[in-house]
Short mmCIF file of C-alpha atoms in Angstrom, two decimals:
data_model
loop_
_atom_site.label_atom_id
_atom_site.label_comp_id
_atom_site.label_asym_id
_atom_site.label_seq_id
_atom_site.Cartn_x
_atom_site.Cartn_y
_atom_site.Cartn_z
CA MET A 296 -26.32 27.28 29.03
CA THR A 297 -26.50 23.67 27.87
CA ALA A 298 -30.12 21.65 28.68
CA VAL A 299 -28.22 19.19 31.01
CA GLU A 300 -25.79 20.81 34.01
CA PRO A 301 -25.70 20.23 37.53
CA GLY A 302 -28.14 22.08 40.02
CA VAL A 303 -30.55 23.38 37.11
CA PRO A 304 -33.87 22.15 36.68
CA PHE A 305 -33.77 20.02 33.02
CA SER A 306 -36.13 21.38 30.94
CA PRO A 307 -37.73 19.53 27.65
CA LEU A 308 -38.31 22.56 25.91
CA ARG A 309 -34.95 23.92 26.05
CA ALA A 310 -33.15 19.62 25.40
CA LEU A 311 -36.03 19.72 22.49
CA ASN A 312 -34.08 23.12 20.87
CA GLU A 313 -30.34 21.73 21.78
CA LEU A 314 -31.23 18.07 20.51
CA GLN A 315 -33.38 18.35 17.22
CA PRO A 316 -34.45 14.81 17.32
CA PHE A 317 -37.14 15.83 15.35
CA HIS A 318 -34.34 16.95 11.81
CA TRP A 319 -34.77 13.50 11.02
CA SER A 320 -37.67 15.31 8.44
CA ALA A 321 -35.26 18.02 6.60
CA GLY A 322 -34.40 15.45 3.93
CA LEU A 323 -38.60 14.21 3.61
CA VAL A 324 -39.27 17.37 3.13
CA ALA A 325 -36.48 18.12 0.58
CA ARG A 326 -38.13 15.02 -1.10
CA GLY A 327 -41.44 16.45 -1.23
CA MET A 328 -40.51 19.65 -2.41
CA ALA A 329 -38.55 18.01 -5.21
CA GLU A 330 -41.34 15.48 -6.02
CA LEU A 331 -43.92 18.69 -6.76
CA ARG A 332 -41.63 20.95 -8.66
CA ILE A 333 -42.24 23.55 -6.13
CA ALA A 334 -39.08 24.76 -6.68
CA ASP A 335 -39.49 24.93 -10.74
CA GLN A 336 -42.46 26.97 -9.67
CA LEU A 337 -40.22 29.86 -7.83
CA GLY A 338 -37.63 29.54 -10.64
CA ALA A 339 -38.70 32.57 -12.70
CA GLY A 340 -39.44 35.02 -9.99
CA PRO A 341 -41.17 34.92 -6.74
CA ARG A 342 -44.86 33.30 -6.32
CA THR A 343 -48.16 33.12 -3.98
CA THR A 344 -49.28 30.04 -2.84
CA ALA A 345 -52.03 30.37 -4.48
CA GLU A 346 -50.19 30.48 -7.67
CA ILE A 347 -47.57 27.42 -6.71
CA ALA A 348 -50.94 25.51 -5.95
CA ALA A 349 -52.71 25.78 -9.23
CA ALA A 350 -49.34 25.31 -11.11
CA ILE A 351 -48.45 21.74 -9.25
CA GLU A 352 -52.49 21.03 -8.16
CA ALA A 353 -52.36 21.40 -4.99
CA HIS A 354 -54.61 21.45 -1.85
CA GLU A 355 -53.52 25.38 -1.21
CA PRO A 356 -54.09 24.88 2.53
CA SER A 357 -52.08 22.03 2.78
CA LEU A 358 -49.27 23.74 0.51
CA GLU A 359 -49.45 26.48 2.81
CA ARG A 360 -48.47 24.47 6.00
CA PHE A 361 -45.88 22.33 3.81
CA LEU A 362 -44.62 25.88 3.07
CA ARG A 363 -43.90 27.31 6.32
CA VAL A 364 -41.68 24.06 7.28
CA CYS A 365 -40.03 24.91 3.52
CA GLU A 366 -39.03 28.29 5.31
CA LEU A 367 -37.83 26.38 8.66
CA HIS A 368 -35.29 24.48 6.44
CA ARG A 369 -34.01 27.80 4.84
CA LEU A 370 -35.49 26.07 1.17
CA ILE A 371 -37.37 28.79 0.00
CA ALA A 372 -38.12 32.49 2.39
CA PRO A 373 -40.93 34.60 1.98
CA ALA A 374 -40.42 37.55 -0.71
CA GLU A 375 -41.69 41.26 -0.44
CA GLU A 376 -45.41 41.68 0.19
CA PRO A 377 -47.18 42.77 -3.81
CA PRO A 378 -49.56 45.55 -3.30
CA ALA A 379 -52.80 43.06 -3.09
CA GLY A 380 -51.58 41.65 -0.04
CA GLY A 381 -50.98 38.26 -0.05
CA ARG A 382 -47.93 35.88 0.81
CA ARG A 383 -44.98 35.35 -1.97
CA TRP A 384 -42.29 32.94 -1.61
CA GLU A 385 -39.31 32.87 -3.43
CA LEU A 386 -35.93 30.13 -3.46
CA THR A 387 -32.51 30.39 -1.31
CA SER A 388 -29.79 28.96 -2.96
CA ALA A 389 -30.42 25.18 -1.24
CA GLY A 390 -34.23 25.64 -2.84
CA GLN A 391 -32.45 26.15 -6.61
CA LEU A 392 -30.87 22.39 -5.41
CA LEU A 393 -34.18 20.96 -6.17
CA ARG A 394 -34.72 22.66 -9.76
CA SER A 395 -35.98 20.05 -12.29
CA ASP A 396 -35.27 22.35 -15.28
CA ILE A 397 -30.79 23.09 -14.43
CA PRO A 398 -28.13 20.88 -13.19
CA SER A 399 -29.02 20.47 -9.09
CA LEU A 400 -29.76 17.50 -6.76
CA ARG A 401 -32.97 16.88 -7.10
CA GLY A 402 -32.75 13.23 -8.07
CA PHE A 403 -30.67 13.38 -4.93
CA SER A 404 -32.77 14.34 -2.65
CA ILE A 405 -35.70 12.20 -3.79
CA ALA A 406 -33.35 8.92 -3.69
CA VAL A 407 -31.57 9.27 -0.60
CA ASN A 408 -34.89 10.24 0.97
CA ALA A 409 -37.01 7.49 -0.74
CA PRO A 410 -38.09 4.25 1.46
CA GLY A 411 -35.63 2.70 -0.06
CA MET A 412 -32.73 4.34 1.86
CA THR A 413 -35.14 5.75 4.79
CA ARG A 414 -37.02 2.51 6.25
CA PRO A 415 -32.94 0.22 6.60
CA TRP A 416 -31.94 3.64 8.57
CA GLU A 417 -34.42 2.84 11.46
CA LEU A 418 -32.69 -0.35 12.13
CA VAL A 419 -29.17 0.82 12.42
CA ALA A 420 -28.72 0.25 15.54
CA ASP A 421 -29.62 -3.90 14.93
CA VAL A 422 -27.10 -3.51 12.73
CA VAL A 423 -23.99 -2.18 14.49
CA ARG A 424 -24.93 -5.17 17.02
CA THR A 425 -25.03 -7.50 14.43
CA GLY A 426 -23.30 -6.00 11.59
CA ARG A 427 -25.62 -7.14 8.89
CA PRO A 428 -27.30 -4.62 6.78
CA ALA A 429 -31.23 -4.13 6.83
CA THR A 430 -32.27 -4.02 4.10
CA ARG A 431 -33.67 -7.55 3.32
CA THR A 432 -34.85 -7.02 6.92
CA VAL A 433 -36.67 -4.55 6.17
CA TRP A 434 -37.78 -5.52 2.76
CA GLY A 435 -37.00 -9.38 1.85
CA VAL A 436 -34.70 -8.43 -0.99
CA ASP A 437 -30.95 -6.56 -1.31
CA HIS A 438 -30.91 -3.17 -2.21
CA TRP A 439 -30.52 -3.91 -5.67
CA GLU A 440 -33.24 -6.10 -6.14
CA TYR A 441 -35.35 -3.40 -4.31
CA TYR A 442 -34.73 -1.07 -7.04
CA ALA A 443 -35.30 -3.31 -9.29
CA ALA A 444 -38.72 -3.88 -8.26
CA HIS A 445 -39.63 -0.04 -7.68
CA PRO A 446 -38.37 1.81 -11.07
CA ASP A 447 -39.37 5.32 -9.52
CA GLU A 448 -37.20 5.29 -6.86
CA ALA A 449 -34.79 3.29 -10.05
CA ARG A 450 -34.75 6.22 -11.71
CA SER A 451 -34.27 8.58 -9.25
CA TYR A 452 -31.03 6.82 -8.09
CA ALA A 453 -30.31 6.69 -11.47
CA GLU A 454 -30.16 10.83 -12.05
CA THR A 455 -28.45 11.17 -8.18
CA CYS A 456 -25.30 9.67 -10.01
CA ALA A 457 -25.89 10.96 -13.05
CA SER A 458 -25.46 14.08 -11.41
CA LEU A 459 -22.67 13.62 -8.95
CA SER A 460 -20.86 11.51 -12.31
CA VAL A 461 -20.65 14.80 -14.31
CA GLU A 462 -17.92 16.33 -11.95
CA ALA A 463 -16.24 12.70 -11.39
CA ALA A 464 -15.55 12.24 -15.26
CA GLU A 465 -14.18 15.64 -15.96
CA ALA A 466 -11.65 15.38 -13.23
CA LEU A 467 -10.95 11.46 -14.79
CA VAL A 468 -10.49 12.69 -18.26
CA ALA A 469 -7.94 15.77 -16.20
CA SER A 470 -6.03 12.64 -14.04
CA CYS A 471 -5.43 9.88 -15.86
CA PRO A 472 -5.05 9.79 -19.93
CA VAL A 473 -7.26 7.28 -21.67
CA ALA A 474 -6.70 8.67 -25.35
CA GLY A 475 -4.80 5.51 -26.09
CA GLU A 476 -7.47 2.85 -24.94
CA ARG A 477 -8.04 0.44 -27.05
CA GLU A 478 -11.74 -0.90 -25.01
CA ILE A 479 -13.14 0.84 -21.84
CA VAL A 480 -14.99 -1.47 -20.25
CA ASP A 481 -17.09 0.13 -17.10
CA VAL A 482 -18.06 -2.12 -14.49
CA GLY A 483 -21.43 -1.10 -12.94
CA GLY A 484 -21.20 1.88 -14.77
CA SER A 485 -25.06 2.83 -15.31
CA PRO A 486 -26.36 5.23 -15.83
CA GLY A 487 -23.50 5.59 -18.27
CA THR A 488 -22.09 9.43 -18.15
CA VAL A 489 -18.09 8.08 -16.87
CA LEU A 490 -18.14 6.03 -19.83
CA ALA A 491 -19.57 8.86 -22.38
CA ARG A 492 -17.23 11.74 -20.71
CA LEU A 493 -14.24 8.67 -20.99
CA LEU A 494 -15.03 7.89 -24.96
CA GLU A 495 -15.82 11.94 -25.50
CA ALA A 496 -11.68 11.58 -24.42
CA ALA A 497 -10.62 8.44 -26.51
CA PRO A 498 -12.08 8.69 -29.97
CA GLU A 499 -10.94 5.25 -30.86
CA ALA A 500 -11.99 3.88 -28.46
CA ARG A 501 -15.39 1.58 -28.03
CA GLY A 502 -16.94 0.55 -24.35
CA VAL A 503 -18.35 -1.83 -22.62
CA LEU A 504 -21.19 -0.96 -20.10
CA LEU A 505 -22.25 -3.27 -17.51
CA ASP A 506 -24.80 -3.33 -14.57
CA LEU A 507 -28.30 -5.29 -13.64
CA PRO A 508 -30.87 -5.15 -15.56
CA TRP A 509 -33.42 -2.56 -14.28
CA ALA A 510 -29.87 -0.55 -14.70
CA THR A 511 -28.72 -0.92 -18.05
CA GLY A 512 -31.47 1.28 -19.54
CA PHE A 513 -30.27 4.48 -18.08
CA ALA A 514 -27.19 3.88 -19.46
CA GLU A 515 -28.41 3.56 -23.27
CA GLU A 516 -30.33 6.41 -22.27
CA THR A 517 -26.98 8.26 -21.41
CA LEU A 518 -25.53 6.90 -24.51
CA ARG A 519 -28.36 8.08 -26.76
CA GLU A 520 -28.11 11.22 -26.06
CA ARG A 521 -24.65 11.99 -26.26
CA GLY A 522 -24.32 10.33 -29.75
CA LEU A 523 -22.06 7.69 -28.42
CA ALA A 524 -24.72 4.10 -28.67
CA GLY A 525 -22.88 2.61 -31.34
CA ARG A 526 -19.67 2.71 -30.10
CA VAL A 527 -21.03 0.91 -26.81
CA ASP A 528 -21.62 -2.85 -25.54
CA LEU A 529 -24.16 -3.08 -23.00
CA VAL A 530 -24.22 -5.92 -20.98
CA ALA A 531 -26.76 -6.72 -18.26
CA GLY A 532 -25.18 -8.67 -15.44
CA ASP A 533 -23.85 -9.37 -12.45
CA PHE A 534 -20.32 -8.59 -11.58
CA ARG A 535 -20.34 -10.47 -8.69
CA HIS A 536 -20.57 -13.51 -10.84
CA GLU A 537 -18.55 -12.60 -14.17
CA VAL A 538 -17.37 -9.38 -16.03
CA PRO A 539 -16.75 -8.53 -19.63
CA ALA A 540 -13.27 -10.32 -20.71
CA GLY A 541 -10.30 -8.15 -23.08
CA GLY A 542 -10.58 -4.90 -22.42
CA SER A 543 -7.67 -2.81 -21.93
CA LEU A 544 -8.93 -0.14 -19.40
CA TYR A 545 -11.15 -1.12 -16.41
CA LEU A 546 -12.83 1.62 -14.36
CA LEU A 547 -14.68 0.66 -11.02
CA LYS A 548 -16.42 4.22 -9.90
CA ASN A 549 -17.41 4.15 -6.35
CA VAL A 550 -17.99 0.41 -6.77
CA LEU A 551 -16.48 -1.48 -3.79
CA CYS A 552 -18.15 1.06 -1.01
CA ASP A 553 -20.99 -0.97 -1.75
CA LEU A 554 -19.71 -4.35 -0.98
CA ASP A 555 -18.07 -6.31 1.82
CA ASP A 556 -14.59 -7.62 1.50
CA ASP A 557 -15.67 -11.05 0.71
CA ALA A 558 -17.87 -9.18 -2.01
CA ALA A 559 -15.15 -7.00 -3.01
CA GLY A 560 -12.61 -9.60 -3.13
CA GLN A 561 -14.05 -11.51 -5.60
CA LEU A 562 -15.65 -8.32 -7.68
CA LEU A 563 -11.61 -7.74 -8.30
CA ALA A 564 -10.72 -11.18 -9.06
CA ASN A 565 -13.28 -11.40 -11.44
CA CYS A 566 -11.85 -8.21 -13.38
CA ALA A 567 -8.36 -10.26 -13.31
CA LYS A 568 -9.24 -13.26 -14.93
CA ALA A 569 -11.09 -11.28 -17.64
CA ALA A 570 -8.21 -8.36 -18.01
CA PRO A 571 -5.45 -9.25 -20.79
CA ALA A 572 -1.50 -9.58 -18.72
CA GLY A 573 -0.95 -5.28 -19.57
CA ALA A 574 -4.66 -4.21 -19.33
CA ARG A 575 -5.29 -1.30 -16.70
CA LEU A 576 -7.62 -1.00 -13.90
CA LEU A 577 -9.16 2.61 -12.62
CA LEU A 578 -10.41 2.68 -8.75
CA LEU A 579 -12.08 6.01 -7.81
CA ASP A 580 -14.27 5.50 -4.92
CA TRP A 581 -14.28 7.27 -0.97
CA GLU A 582 -11.98 7.58 0.49
CA TYR A 583 -11.98 7.08 4.49
CA THR A 584 -10.02 9.04 6.74
CA GLU A 585 -9.04 10.46 9.90
CA HIS A 586 -10.65 13.19 9.74
CA SER A 587 -14.34 13.70 9.94
CA SER A 588 -16.14 14.54 6.56
CA HIS A 589 -19.37 13.56 4.34
CA VAL A 590 -17.37 10.51 3.31
CA HIS A 591 -18.23 8.99 7.20
CA ALA A 592 -22.07 9.05 6.61
CA ASN A 593 -21.56 7.51 3.89
CA ASP A 594 -19.57 4.80 5.09
CA VAL A 595 -22.86 4.08 7.95
CA GLU A 596 -25.07 4.15 5.27
CA PHE A 597 -23.41 1.63 3.26
CA MET A 598 -23.26 -0.54 6.32
CA VAL A 599 -27.07 -0.05 6.80
CA LEU A 600 -27.98 -0.90 3.17
CA THR A 601 -25.63 -3.22 1.57
CA GLY A 602 -23.33 -4.30 4.26
CA GLY A 603 -20.10 -2.39 2.02
CA ARG A 604 -17.80 -0.24 3.12
CA ALA A 605 -15.44 3.31 2.67
CA ARG A 606 -11.54 2.26 2.47
CA THR A 607 -8.82 4.08 3.52
CA GLU A 608 -5.94 4.05 0.60
CA GLU A 609 -3.97 1.07 2.00
CA GLU A 610 -7.00 -1.15 1.95
CA TYR A 611 -8.02 -0.76 -1.51
CA ARG A 612 -3.48 -1.31 -2.33
CA ALA A 613 -4.63 -4.69 -0.53
CA LEU A 614 -7.63 -6.08 -2.37
CA LEU A 615 -5.69 -5.53 -5.64
CA THR A 616 -2.70 -7.02 -4.68
CA ALA A 617 -4.60 -10.13 -3.57
CA ALA A 618 -6.92 -10.17 -6.68
CA GLY A 619 -3.94 -9.93 -8.77
CA PHE A 620 -2.96 -6.53 -9.70
CA THR A 621 0.16 -4.37 -9.57
CA ALA A 622 2.07 -1.51 -9.59
CA ALA A 623 -0.95 0.38 -7.95
CA ARG A 624 -0.55 4.07 -7.29
CA ARG A 625 -2.36 6.90 -6.33
CA LEU A 626 -3.05 9.42 -8.69
CA PRO A 627 -3.67 12.70 -8.16
CA LEU A 628 -7.49 13.64 -9.31
CA VAL A 629 -7.43 17.22 -10.43
CA GLY A 630 -8.99 19.88 -9.07
CA HIS A 631 -10.02 16.84 -6.20
CA GLU A 632 -7.18 16.67 -4.81
CA ARG A 633 -7.65 17.19 -1.09
CA ALA A 634 -10.91 15.78 -1.22
CA PRO A 635 -11.35 12.26 0.56
CA ILE A 636 -11.50 10.10 -2.69
CA ALA A 637 -8.82 7.34 -3.73
CA LEU A 638 -7.89 7.26 -7.48
CA ILE A 639 -5.73 4.22 -7.15
CA GLU A 640 -3.75 2.45 -11.20
CA SER A 641 -2.96 -0.53 -10.99
CA VAL A 642 -2.17 -3.01 -13.65
CA ARG A 643 -2.98 -6.86 -14.52
CA ALA A 644 0.09 -9.05 -13.31
#
């Protein structure tokens, strides 16, 4: 039985259970659990509320109430009661993804549920009406200027990019040979995870990473940890105005999705101006398809935050051609052939 049926009295309680308008809080609960590092405390096994509270220096009664909603969202579960009594908690498989001491989605859960991303969503109806992103309306600056002014959120965003880029970097190396490259230019490439992997696969190449001033520090950390700092030039700048010249390979990973068509066309024109004839450009980005997927949610997020959009393969090809790149061909992304991700190689005419 649905909440609304002809001849059946409307039941708000049943309707709430069906619509679940309070489900928006699930992401904020995950963010709170990640920021408090509760998952880290449970990584070695079950612990009581009192033990967790002491470890994270939290107010025990408030923590107990918060843990119950973490349980509701299946991030933790009650463990067997110890002989002396007192509830113990253990991580679920979803809760494991919020740990900081193993590969996880902790940074992602914080970043996508932090104010910089959530507050503009409050104006989603206005975005649909006007076609204009909401970030500047809410904060008075664009999405990237917001991160420049909020370094803690910027770091969580960088962690998000790093965690998502590890798998993408391996797939890129497996899908597109780079061993013979001379200079790889990663446009908007912070925190440097992908460029680092490409340079490991191309030991004779040098790298150039271009990103906004607030973002290059995260790339510097990554490259130093990987022992590659001496092979990379970090360029703090805005790719909407200029791209470093002279590369043999240009990489745009999940960059165009944050740009509207005019800005995307300008960026590709900047790449064409900077690239010598015969240089390659690799484009790796979300693909908008007829089949429903998380990309459709991402697409609305781009619309709300930056004014960008996910595109079809044909739309990516059209942008590349208009900018002066030829011989565009889609490459299979090894290990992710059926994913809604487009990997397109083209050549500077």
